[in-house]
C-alpha positions as a Python dict, from the first residue, in 0.01 Angstrom:
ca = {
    (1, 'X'): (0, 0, 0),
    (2, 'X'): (-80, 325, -51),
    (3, 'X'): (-390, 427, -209),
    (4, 'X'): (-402, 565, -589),
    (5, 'X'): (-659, 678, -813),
    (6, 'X'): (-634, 542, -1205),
    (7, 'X'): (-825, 830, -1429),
    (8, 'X'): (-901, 753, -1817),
    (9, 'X'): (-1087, 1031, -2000),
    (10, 'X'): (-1130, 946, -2344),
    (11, 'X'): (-1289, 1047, -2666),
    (12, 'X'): (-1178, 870, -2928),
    (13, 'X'): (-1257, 470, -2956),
    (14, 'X'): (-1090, 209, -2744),
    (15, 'X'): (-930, -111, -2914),
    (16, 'X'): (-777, -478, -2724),
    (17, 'X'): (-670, -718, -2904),
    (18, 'X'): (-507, -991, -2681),
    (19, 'X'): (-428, -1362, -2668),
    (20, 'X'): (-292, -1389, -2308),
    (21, 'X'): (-375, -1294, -1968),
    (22, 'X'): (-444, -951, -1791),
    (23, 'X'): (-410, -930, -1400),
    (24, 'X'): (-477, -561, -1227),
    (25, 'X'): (-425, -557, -876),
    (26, 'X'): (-539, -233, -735),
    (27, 'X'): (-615, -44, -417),
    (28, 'X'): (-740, 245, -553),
    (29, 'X'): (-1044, 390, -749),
    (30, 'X'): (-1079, 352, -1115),
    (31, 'X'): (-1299, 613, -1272),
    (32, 'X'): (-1308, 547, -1702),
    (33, 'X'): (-1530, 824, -1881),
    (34, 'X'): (-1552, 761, -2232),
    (35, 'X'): (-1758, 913, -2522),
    (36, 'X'): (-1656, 629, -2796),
    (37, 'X'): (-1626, 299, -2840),
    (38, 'X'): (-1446, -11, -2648),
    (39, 'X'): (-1389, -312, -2834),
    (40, 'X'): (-1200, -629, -2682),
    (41, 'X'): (-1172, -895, -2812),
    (42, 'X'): (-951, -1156, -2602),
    (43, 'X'): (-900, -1475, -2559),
    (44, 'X'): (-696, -1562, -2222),
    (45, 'X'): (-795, -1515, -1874),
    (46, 'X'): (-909, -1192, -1691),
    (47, 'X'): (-849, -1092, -1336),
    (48, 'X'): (-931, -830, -1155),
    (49, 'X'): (-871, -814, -811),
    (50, 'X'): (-961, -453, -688),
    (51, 'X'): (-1040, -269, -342),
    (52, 'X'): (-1166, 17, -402),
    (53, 'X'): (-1425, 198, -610),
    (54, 'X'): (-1506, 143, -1022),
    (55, 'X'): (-1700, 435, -1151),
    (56, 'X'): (-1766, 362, -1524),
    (57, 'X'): (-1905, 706, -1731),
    (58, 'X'): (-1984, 595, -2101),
    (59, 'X'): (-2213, 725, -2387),
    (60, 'X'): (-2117, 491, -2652),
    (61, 'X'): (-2130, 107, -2697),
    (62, 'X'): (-1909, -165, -2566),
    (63, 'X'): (-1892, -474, -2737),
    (64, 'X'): (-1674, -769, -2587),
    (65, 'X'): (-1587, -1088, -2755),
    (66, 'X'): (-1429, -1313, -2536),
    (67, 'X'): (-1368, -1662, -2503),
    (68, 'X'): (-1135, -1715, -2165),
    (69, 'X'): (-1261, -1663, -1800),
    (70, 'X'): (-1349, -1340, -1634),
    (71, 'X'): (-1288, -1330, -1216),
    (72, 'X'): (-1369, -1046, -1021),
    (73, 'X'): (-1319, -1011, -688),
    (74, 'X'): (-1377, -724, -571),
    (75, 'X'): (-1505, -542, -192),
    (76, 'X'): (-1578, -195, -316),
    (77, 'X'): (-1881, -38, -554),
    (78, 'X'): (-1931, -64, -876),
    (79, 'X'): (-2086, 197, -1065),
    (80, 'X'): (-2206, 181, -1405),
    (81, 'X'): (-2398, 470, -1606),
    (82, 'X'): (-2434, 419, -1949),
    (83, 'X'): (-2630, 532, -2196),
    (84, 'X'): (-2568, 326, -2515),
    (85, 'X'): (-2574, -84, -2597),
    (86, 'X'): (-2354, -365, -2416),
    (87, 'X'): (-2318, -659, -2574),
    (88, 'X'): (-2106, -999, -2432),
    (89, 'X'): (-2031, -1284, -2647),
    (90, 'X'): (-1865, -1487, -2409),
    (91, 'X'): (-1797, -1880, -2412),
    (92, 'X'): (-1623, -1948, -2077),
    (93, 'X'): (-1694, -1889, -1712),
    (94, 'X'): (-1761, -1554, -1565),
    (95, 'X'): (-1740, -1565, -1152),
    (96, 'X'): (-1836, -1239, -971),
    (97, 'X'): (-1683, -1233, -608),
    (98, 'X'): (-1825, -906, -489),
    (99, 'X'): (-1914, -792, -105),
    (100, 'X'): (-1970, -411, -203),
    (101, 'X'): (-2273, -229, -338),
    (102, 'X'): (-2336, -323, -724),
    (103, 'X'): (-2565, -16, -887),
    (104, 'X'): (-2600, 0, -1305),
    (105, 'X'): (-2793, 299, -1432),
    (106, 'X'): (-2837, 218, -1805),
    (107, 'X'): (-3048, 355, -2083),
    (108, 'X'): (-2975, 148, -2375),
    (109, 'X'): (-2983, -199, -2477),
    (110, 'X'): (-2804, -478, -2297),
    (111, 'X'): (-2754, -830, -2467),
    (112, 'X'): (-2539, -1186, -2346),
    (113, 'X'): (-2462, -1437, -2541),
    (114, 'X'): (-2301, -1697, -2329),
    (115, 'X'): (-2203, -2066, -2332),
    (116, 'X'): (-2045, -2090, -2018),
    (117, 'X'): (-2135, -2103, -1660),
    (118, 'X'): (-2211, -1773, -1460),
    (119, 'X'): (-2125, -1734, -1077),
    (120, 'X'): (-2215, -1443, -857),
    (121, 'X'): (-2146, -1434, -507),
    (122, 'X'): (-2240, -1155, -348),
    (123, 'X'): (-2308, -1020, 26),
    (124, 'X'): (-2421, -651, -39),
    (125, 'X'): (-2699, -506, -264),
    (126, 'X'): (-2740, -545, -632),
    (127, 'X'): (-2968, -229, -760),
    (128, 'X'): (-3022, -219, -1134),
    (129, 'X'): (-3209, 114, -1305),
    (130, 'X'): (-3284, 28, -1662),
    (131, 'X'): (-3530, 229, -1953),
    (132, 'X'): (-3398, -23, -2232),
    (133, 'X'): (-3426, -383, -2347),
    (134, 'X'): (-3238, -703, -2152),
    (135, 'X'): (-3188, -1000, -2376),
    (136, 'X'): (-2978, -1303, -2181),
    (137, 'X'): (-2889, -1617, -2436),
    (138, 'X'): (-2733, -1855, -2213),
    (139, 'X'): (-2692, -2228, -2281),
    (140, 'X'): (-2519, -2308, -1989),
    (141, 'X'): (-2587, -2250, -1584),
    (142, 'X'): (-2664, -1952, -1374),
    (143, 'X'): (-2536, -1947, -1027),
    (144, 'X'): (-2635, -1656, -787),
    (145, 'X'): (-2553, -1709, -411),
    (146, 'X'): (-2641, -1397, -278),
    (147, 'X'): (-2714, -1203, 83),
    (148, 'X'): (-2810, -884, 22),
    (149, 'X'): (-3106, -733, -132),
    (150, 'X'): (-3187, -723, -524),
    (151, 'X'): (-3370, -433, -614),
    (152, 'X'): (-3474, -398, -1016),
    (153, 'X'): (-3634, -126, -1177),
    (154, 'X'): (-3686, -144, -1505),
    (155, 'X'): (-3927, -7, -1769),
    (156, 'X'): (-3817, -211, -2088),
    (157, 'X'): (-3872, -594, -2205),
    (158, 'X'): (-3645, -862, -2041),
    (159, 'X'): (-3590, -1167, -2261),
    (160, 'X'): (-3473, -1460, -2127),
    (161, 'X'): (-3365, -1748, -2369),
    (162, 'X'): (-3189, -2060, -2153),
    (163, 'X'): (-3113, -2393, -2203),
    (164, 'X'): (-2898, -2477, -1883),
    (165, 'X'): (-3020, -2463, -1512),
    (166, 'X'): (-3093, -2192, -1295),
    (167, 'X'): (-2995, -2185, -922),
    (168, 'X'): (-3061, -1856, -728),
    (169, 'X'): (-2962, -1915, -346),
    (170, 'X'): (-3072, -1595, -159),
    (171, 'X'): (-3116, -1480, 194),
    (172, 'X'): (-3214, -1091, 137),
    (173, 'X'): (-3526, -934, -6),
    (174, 'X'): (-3559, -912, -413),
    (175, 'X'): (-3849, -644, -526),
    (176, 'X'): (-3910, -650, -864),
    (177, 'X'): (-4103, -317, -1022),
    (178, 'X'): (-4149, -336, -1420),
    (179, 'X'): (-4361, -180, -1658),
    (180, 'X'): (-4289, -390, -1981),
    (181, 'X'): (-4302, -733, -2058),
    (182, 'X'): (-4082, -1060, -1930),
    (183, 'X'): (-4040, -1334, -2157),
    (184, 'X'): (-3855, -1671, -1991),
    (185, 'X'): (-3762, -1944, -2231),
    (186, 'X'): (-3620, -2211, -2051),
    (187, 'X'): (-3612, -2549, -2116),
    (188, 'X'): (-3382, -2684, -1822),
    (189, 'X'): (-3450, -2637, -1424),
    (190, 'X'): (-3500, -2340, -1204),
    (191, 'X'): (-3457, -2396, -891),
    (192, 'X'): (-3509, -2121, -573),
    (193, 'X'): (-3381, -2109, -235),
    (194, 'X'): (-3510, -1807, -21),
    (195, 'X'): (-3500, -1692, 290),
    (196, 'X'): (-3653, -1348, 265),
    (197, 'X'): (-3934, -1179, 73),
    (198, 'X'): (-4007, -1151, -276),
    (199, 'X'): (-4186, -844, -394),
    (200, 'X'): (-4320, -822, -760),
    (201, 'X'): (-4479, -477, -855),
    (202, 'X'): (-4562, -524, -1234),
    (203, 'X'): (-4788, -356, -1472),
    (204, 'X'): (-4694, -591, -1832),
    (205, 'X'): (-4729, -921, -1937),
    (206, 'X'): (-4555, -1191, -1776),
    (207, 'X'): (-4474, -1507, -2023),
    (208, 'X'): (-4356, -1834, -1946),
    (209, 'X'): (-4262, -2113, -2132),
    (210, 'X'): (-4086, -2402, -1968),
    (211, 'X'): (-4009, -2755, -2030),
    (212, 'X'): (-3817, -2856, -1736),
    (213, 'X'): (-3866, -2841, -1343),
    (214, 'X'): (-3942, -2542, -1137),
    (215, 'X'): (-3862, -2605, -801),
    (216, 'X'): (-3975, -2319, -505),
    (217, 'X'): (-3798, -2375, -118),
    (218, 'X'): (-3916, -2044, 60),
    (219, 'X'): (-3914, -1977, 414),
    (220, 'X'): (-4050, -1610, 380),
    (221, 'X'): (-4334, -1396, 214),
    (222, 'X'): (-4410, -1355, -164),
    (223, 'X'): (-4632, -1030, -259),
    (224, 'X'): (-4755, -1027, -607),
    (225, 'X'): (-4895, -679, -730),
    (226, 'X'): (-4955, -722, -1109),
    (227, 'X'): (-5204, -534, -1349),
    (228, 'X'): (-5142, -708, -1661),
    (229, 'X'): (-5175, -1057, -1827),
    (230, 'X'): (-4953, -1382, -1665),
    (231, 'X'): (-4954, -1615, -1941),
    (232, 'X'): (-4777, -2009, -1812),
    (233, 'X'): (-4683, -2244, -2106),
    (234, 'X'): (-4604, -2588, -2006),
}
């Protein structure tokens, strides 16, 4: 097939309102820049299988209400700049096939409220820039299988509120530099399988309240460089 380029440039505000599925097979690039709003609100399944590149240009703030699945599978890059809030309400599954180069640039607030189960598999590298507040409510469980290298930068707060279990299965490096403060909430189990190094370059407060089991398999080096206060609540 031969390669095409899909190009939305948009001003005005974006509005979905659909009950069944969408499906978008494509070879190409999609490149959306947008100074409004996107709303969707949906509530059958979403696929998107897609080869290429997704460049995603927005000022303005996407909210998406959701209650179906959400499958990507995708071998490209995905780029995200955005400078306003993104908020998920989502009570299904979301599973992230990707084995291309994931980089978000964001500025602004980003918030998930989810019931469901999360999956990410992912073989490349997962870099994530971010100046503004992450809040994750999640009652359900977090899969990441994952071969590449995480890299997070971030000079906000990052709230975690989570009632399910936490499984991270990684083989890469994940470095870690953050200047605010990390709050984890958890009351299930975390568990950690890693074959590489963890790096952890903070300067906040680290907080930590857990009722469950935290469980640590690591084959490789962790380096802790932290200026601030670690606080551990049983």
């Amino acid at each position: 097939m031969e390669e095409e380029s899909i190009t939305l440039q948009h001003a005005g505000s974006i509005m979905l309102q659909h009950a069944g599925s969408i499906t978008l097979q494509h070879a190409g690039s999609i490149t959306l820049q947008h100074a409004g709003s996107i709303t969707l609100q949906h509530a059958g399944s979403i696929t998107l299988q897609h080869a290429g590149s997704i460049t995603l240009q927005h000022a303005g703030s996407i909210p998406l209400q959701h209650a179906g699945s959400i499958t990507l599978q995708h071998a490209g890059s995905i780029t995200l700049q955005h400078a306003g809030s993104i908020t998920l309400q989502h009570a299904g599954s979301i599973t992230l096939q990707h084995a291309g180069s994931i980089t978000l640039q964001h500025a602004g607030s980003i918030t998930l409220q989810h019931a469901g189960s999360i999956t990410l598999q992912h073989a490349g590298s997962i870099t994530l820039q971010h100046a503004g507040s992450i809040t994750l409510q999640h009652a359900g469980s977090i899969t990441l299988q994952h071969a590449g290298s995480i890299t997070l930068q971030h000079a906000g707060s990052i709230t975690l509120q989570h009632a399910g279990s936490i499984t991270l299965q990684h083989a890469g490096s994940i470095t870690l530099q953050h200047a605010g403060s990390i709050t984890l909430q958890h009351a299930g189990s975390i568990t950690l399988q890693h074959a590489g190094s963890i790096t952890l370059q903070h300067a906040g407060s680290i907080t930590l309240q857990h009722a469950g089991s935290i469980t640590l398999q690591h084959a490789g080096s962790i380096t802790l460089q932290h200026a601030g206060s670690i606080t551990l609540a049983p």
